[in-house]
Coordinates of C-alpha atoms in Angstrom, one line a residue:
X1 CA 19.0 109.3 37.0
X2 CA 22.5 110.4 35.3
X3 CA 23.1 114.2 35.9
X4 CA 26.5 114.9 35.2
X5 CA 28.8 116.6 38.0
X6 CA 26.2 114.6 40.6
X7 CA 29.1 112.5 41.8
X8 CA 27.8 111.8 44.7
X9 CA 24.2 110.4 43.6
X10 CA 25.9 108.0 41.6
X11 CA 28.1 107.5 44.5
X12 CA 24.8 106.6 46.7
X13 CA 23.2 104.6 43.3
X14 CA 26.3 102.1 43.5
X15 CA 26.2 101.6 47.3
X16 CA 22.2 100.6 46.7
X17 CA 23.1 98.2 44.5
X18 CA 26.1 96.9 46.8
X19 CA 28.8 97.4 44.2
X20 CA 32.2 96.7 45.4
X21 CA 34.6 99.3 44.4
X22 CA 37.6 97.4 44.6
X23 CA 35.7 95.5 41.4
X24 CA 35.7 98.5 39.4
X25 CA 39.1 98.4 37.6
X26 CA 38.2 100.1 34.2
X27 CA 38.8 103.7 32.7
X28 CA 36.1 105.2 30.3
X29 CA 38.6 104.8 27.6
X30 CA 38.8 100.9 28.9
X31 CA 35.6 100.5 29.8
X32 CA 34.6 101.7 25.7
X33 CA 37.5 99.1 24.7
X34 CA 35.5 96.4 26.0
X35 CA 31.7 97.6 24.3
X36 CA 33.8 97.7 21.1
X37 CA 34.9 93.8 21.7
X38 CA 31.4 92.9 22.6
X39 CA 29.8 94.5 19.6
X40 CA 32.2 93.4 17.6
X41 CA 31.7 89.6 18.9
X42 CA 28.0 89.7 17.6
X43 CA 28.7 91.4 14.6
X44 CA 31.0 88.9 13.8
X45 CA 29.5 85.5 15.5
X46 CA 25.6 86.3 16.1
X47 CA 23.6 83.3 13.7
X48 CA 21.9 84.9 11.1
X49 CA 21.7 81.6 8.6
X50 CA 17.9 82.4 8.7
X51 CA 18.4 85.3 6.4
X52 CA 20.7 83.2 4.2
X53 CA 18.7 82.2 0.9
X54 CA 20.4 79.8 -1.7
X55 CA 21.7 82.0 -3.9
X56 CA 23.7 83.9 -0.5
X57 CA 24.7 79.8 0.5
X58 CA 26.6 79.0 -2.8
X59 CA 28.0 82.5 -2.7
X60 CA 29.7 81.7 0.2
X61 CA 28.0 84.2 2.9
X62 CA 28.9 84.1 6.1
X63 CA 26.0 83.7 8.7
X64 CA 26.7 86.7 10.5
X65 CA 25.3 90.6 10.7
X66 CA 28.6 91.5 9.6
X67 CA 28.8 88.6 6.7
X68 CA 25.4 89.8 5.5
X69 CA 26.6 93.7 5.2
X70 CA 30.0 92.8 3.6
X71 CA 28.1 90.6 1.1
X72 CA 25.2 93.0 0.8
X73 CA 28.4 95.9 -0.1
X74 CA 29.7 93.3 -2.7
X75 CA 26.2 93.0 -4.3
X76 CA 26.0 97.0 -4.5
X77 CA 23.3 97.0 -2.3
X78 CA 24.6 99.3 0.4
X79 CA 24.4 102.8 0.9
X80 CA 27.2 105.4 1.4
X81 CA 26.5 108.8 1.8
X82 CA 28.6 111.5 2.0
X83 CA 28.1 114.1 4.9
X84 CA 30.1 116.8 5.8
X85 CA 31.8 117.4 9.1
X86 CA 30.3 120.3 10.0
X87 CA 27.1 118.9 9.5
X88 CA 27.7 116.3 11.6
X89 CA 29.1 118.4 14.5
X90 CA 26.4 121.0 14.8
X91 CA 24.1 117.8 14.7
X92 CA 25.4 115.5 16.8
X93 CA 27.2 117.1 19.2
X94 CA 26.1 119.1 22.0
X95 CA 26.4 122.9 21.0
X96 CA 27.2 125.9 24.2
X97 CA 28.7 129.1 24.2
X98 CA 32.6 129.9 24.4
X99 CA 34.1 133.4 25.3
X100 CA 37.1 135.3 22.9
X101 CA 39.5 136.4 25.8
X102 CA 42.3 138.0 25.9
X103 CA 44.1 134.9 25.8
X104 CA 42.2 132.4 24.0
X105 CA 38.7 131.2 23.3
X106 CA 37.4 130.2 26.8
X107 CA 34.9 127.3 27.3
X108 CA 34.3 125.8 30.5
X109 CA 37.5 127.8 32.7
X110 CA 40.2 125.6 29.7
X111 CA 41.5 127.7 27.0
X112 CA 41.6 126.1 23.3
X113 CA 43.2 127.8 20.4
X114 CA 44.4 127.2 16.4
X115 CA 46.9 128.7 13.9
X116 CA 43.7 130.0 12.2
X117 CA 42.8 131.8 15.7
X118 CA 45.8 133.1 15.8
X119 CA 46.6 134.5 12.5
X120 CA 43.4 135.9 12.5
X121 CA 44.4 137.9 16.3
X122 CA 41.2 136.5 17.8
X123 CA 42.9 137.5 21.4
X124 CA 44.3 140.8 19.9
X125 CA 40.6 142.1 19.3
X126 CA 40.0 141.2 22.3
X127 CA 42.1 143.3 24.4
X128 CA 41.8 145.8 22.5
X129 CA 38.2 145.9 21.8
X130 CA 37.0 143.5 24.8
X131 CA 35.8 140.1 24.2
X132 CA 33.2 138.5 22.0
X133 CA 30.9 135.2 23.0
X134 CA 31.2 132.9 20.2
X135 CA 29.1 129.4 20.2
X136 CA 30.4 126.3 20.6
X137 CA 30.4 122.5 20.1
X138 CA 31.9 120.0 22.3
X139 CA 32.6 116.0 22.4
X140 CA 31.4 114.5 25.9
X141 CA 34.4 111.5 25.3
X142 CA 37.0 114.1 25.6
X143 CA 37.8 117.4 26.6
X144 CA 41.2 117.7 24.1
X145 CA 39.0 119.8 20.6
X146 CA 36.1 121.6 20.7
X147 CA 34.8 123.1 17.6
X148 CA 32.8 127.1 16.2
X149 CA 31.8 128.2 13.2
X150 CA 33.6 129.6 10.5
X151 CA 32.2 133.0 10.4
X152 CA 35.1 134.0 7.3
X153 CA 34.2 131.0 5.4
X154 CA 32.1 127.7 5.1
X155 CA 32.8 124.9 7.9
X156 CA 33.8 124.8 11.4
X157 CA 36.6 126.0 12.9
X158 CA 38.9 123.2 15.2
X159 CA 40.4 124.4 18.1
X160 CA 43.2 122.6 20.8
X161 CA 42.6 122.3 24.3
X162 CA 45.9 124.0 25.6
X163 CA 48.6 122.8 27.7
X164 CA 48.2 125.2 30.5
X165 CA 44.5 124.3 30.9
X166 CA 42.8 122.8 34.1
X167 CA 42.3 119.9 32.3
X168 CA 44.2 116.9 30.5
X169 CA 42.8 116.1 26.9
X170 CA 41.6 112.7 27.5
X171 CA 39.6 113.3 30.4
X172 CA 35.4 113.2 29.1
X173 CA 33.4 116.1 29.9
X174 CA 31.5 114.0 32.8
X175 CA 35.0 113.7 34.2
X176 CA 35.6 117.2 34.5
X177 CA 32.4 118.6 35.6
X178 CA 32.4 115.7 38.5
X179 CA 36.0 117.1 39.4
X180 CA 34.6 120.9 39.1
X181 CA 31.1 120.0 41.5
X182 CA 33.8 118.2 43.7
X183 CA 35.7 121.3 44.2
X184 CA 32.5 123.2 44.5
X185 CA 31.5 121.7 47.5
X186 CA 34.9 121.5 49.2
X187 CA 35.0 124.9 49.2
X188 CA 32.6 126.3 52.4
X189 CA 35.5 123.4 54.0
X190 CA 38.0 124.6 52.6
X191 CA 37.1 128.4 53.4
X192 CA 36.6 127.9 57.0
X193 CA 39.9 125.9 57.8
X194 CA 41.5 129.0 56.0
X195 CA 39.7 131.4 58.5
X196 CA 40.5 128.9 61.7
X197 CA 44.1 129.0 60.5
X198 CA 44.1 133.0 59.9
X199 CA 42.4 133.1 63.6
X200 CA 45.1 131.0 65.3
X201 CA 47.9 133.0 63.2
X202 CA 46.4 136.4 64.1
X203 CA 46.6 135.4 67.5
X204 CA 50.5 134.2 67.4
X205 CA 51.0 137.6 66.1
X206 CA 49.4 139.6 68.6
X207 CA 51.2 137.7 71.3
X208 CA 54.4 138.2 69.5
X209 CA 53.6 142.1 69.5
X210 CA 52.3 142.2 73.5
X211 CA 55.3 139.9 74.2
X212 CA 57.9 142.8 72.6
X213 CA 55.9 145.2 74.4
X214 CA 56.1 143.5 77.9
X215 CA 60.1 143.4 77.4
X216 CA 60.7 146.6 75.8
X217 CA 58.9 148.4 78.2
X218 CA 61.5 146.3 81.1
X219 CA 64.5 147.6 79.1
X220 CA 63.3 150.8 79.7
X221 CA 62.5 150.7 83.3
X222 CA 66.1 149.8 83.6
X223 CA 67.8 152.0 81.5
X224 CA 69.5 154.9 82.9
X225 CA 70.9 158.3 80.9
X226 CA 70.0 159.4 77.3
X227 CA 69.3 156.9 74.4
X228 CA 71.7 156.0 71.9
X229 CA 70.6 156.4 68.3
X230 CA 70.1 154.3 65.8
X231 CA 73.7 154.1 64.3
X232 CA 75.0 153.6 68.1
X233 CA 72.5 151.5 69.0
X234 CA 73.5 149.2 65.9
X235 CA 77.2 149.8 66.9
X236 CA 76.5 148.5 69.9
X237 CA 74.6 145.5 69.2
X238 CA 78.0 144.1 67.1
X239 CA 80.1 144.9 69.4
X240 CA 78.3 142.4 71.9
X241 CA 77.5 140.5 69.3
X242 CA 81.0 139.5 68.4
X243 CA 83.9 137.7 71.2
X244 CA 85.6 140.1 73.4
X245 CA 88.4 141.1 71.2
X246 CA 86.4 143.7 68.9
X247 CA 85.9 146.7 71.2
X248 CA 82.9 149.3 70.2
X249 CA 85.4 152.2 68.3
X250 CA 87.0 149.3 66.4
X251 CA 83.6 148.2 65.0
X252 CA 82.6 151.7 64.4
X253 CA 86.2 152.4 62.3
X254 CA 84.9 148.7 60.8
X255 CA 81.8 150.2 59.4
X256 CA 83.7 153.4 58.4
X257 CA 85.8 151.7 56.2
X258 CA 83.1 149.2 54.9
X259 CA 81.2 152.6 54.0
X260 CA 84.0 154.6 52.0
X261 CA 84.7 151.4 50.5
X262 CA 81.7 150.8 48.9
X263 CA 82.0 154.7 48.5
X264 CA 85.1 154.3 46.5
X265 CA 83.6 151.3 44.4
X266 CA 80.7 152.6 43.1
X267 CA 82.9 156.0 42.3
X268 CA 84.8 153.6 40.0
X269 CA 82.4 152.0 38.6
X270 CA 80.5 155.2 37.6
X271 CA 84.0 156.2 35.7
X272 CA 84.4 153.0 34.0
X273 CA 80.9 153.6 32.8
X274 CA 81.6 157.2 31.6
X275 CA 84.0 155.8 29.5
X276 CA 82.7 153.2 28.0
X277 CA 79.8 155.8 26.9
X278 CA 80.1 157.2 23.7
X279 CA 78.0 160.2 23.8
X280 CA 80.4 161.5 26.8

C-alpha cells in the first residue's frame, strides 16, 4: 500500500520482490518520459482497422486510436469544451490549508509568493495584525506553484515556490514528504549523538578548569611577598615574554607611550571632526 513519506515500506515492498537497485536508473520526470512514449506508441500503432467502415477506408483513416480521433475531429464529431482553470484546480487537485506569515504564504515549512501577494501586503497584515490560514491547492508532480482563491476577485491566485525554500521546484510532493519523514526519524539519532558529544565536551571543560586549579594553586604555594596587580602582572608577562634585551621598565615606558599615543590620536581625530561639523 502507497502512503506517501512511508519510505521505508516501499523500501521493504521492493526487497520482497528482489528488485535490484542498481536497475533503477530513472527520475520521476524520466520515468513519466517513458509512460508518455508508451502511450503515445498505442495511440499511434494499436490496430483498430475493425472500427474502420468503407466510407473511413476511402477517406484515408488511419487504423489507429489516434487516426480514428483525428478523423473523427475532421468529421466535426468531437467535443471540445471549454473549462476554466480554476475549476479544474479546486477539482482536480488536492486542496490543504496554507498560513499568511510574516514573510510569505507558508505551506508545508516552503514559502511561495506573487506580485499580486505582494502589492496587495499579504505579509504586511501579517505582522501587523498576525497571520491568517488561507486554503490551498497543490500539484503532487511538483512542488514549484501552488495555487488559493481569489478572495478580491473571481479565479485563483498563482503563487512561486521561493528560492530560499527547503525545497527545489521540480521535486513532487512524494519526494519531499519522503525527505521530511526521513529527517523525522533521524532525529532521536541525531539528538543523542549531540548529547554524547556535549557529555564528552563538558567533561574536557571541567578538566581544563580542575587542571588550572591544580597549577594555580602550585604557583601560589611557591610564591613569596605581596601580589602584583593586574597592570604589573601583564608587565611582567612581556617582559618574559620577549628575548633578554627588553628589561621590565622599558616595556612599561613601551606601553606608556603606546597609551598617550592612542591618547593623542583620538584627541585629533575628535578635532578633525569638530571641524568638519557645521553646527559647531
Amino acid at each position: 500500500m502507497f502512503i506517501p513519506g512511508a519510505m521505508d515500506y516501499r523500501r521493504q515492498e521492493l526487497e520482497l520482490r528482489r528488485v535490484d537497485p542498481n536497475d533503477c536508473v530513472m527520475t520521476l520526470r524520466e520515468y513519466v518520459a517513458f509512460l508518455h512514449e508508451v502511450f503515445a506508441e498505442y495511440n499511434l500503432t494499436a490496430d483498430r482497422r475493425r472500427r474502420v467502415d468503407a466510407h473511413m477506408e476511402a477517406a484515408g483513416v488511419y487504423p489507429s486510436p489516434g487516426g480514428l480521433w483525428a478523423w473523427a475531429w475532421a468529421m466535426g464529431m468531437a467535443v471540445r469544451r471549454h473549462v476554466n482553470q480554476s475549476d479544474l484546480i479546486t477539482t482536480l487537485l488536492p486542496r490543504d490549508m496554507g498560513r499568511v506569515t510574516r514573510e510569505a504564504v507558508r505551506f508545508a515549512k516552503c514559502d511561495y509568493s506573487s506580485e499580486t501577494i505582494q502589492r496587495r501586503q499579504w505579509t504586511t497584515l501579517a505582522r501587523n495584525f498576525g497571520g491568517l490560514n488561507v486554503p490551498v491547492f497543490h500539484y503532487p508532480g511538483a512542488m514549484a506553484r501552488i495555487w488559493t482563491p481569489d478572495e478580491m476577485g473571481a479565479g485563483m491566485l498563482e503563487l512561486s515556490l521561493s528560492p530560499e525554500s527547503k525545497v527545489s521546484p521540480e521535486a513532487s510532493f512524494e519526494e519531499y514528504l519522503d525527505s521530511y519523514a526521513h529527517q523525522t526519524m533521524r532525529q532521536p539519532d541525531i539528538k543523542h549523538s549531540n548529547k554524547m558529544q556535549a557529555v564528552e565536551f563538558l567533561n574536557r571543560r571541567t578538566a581544563l578548569v580542575e587542571l588550572s586549579k591544580r597549577l594555580t594553586a602550585e604557583a601560589l604555594s611557591r610564591a613569596s611577598g605581596p601580589a602584583p596587580s593586574m597592570t604589573d602582572a601583564r608587565i611582567l608577562e612581556i617582559a618574559s615574554s620577549t628575548t633578554g634585551q627588553t628589561s621590565e621598565s622599558r616595556t612599561r615606558e613601551a606601553l606608556r607611550d603606546e597609551a598617550a599615543l592612542a591618547h593623542q590620536s583620538m584627541l585629533d581625530s575628535l578635532l578633525q571632526s569638530m571641524d568638519l561639523d557645521p553646527k559647531i
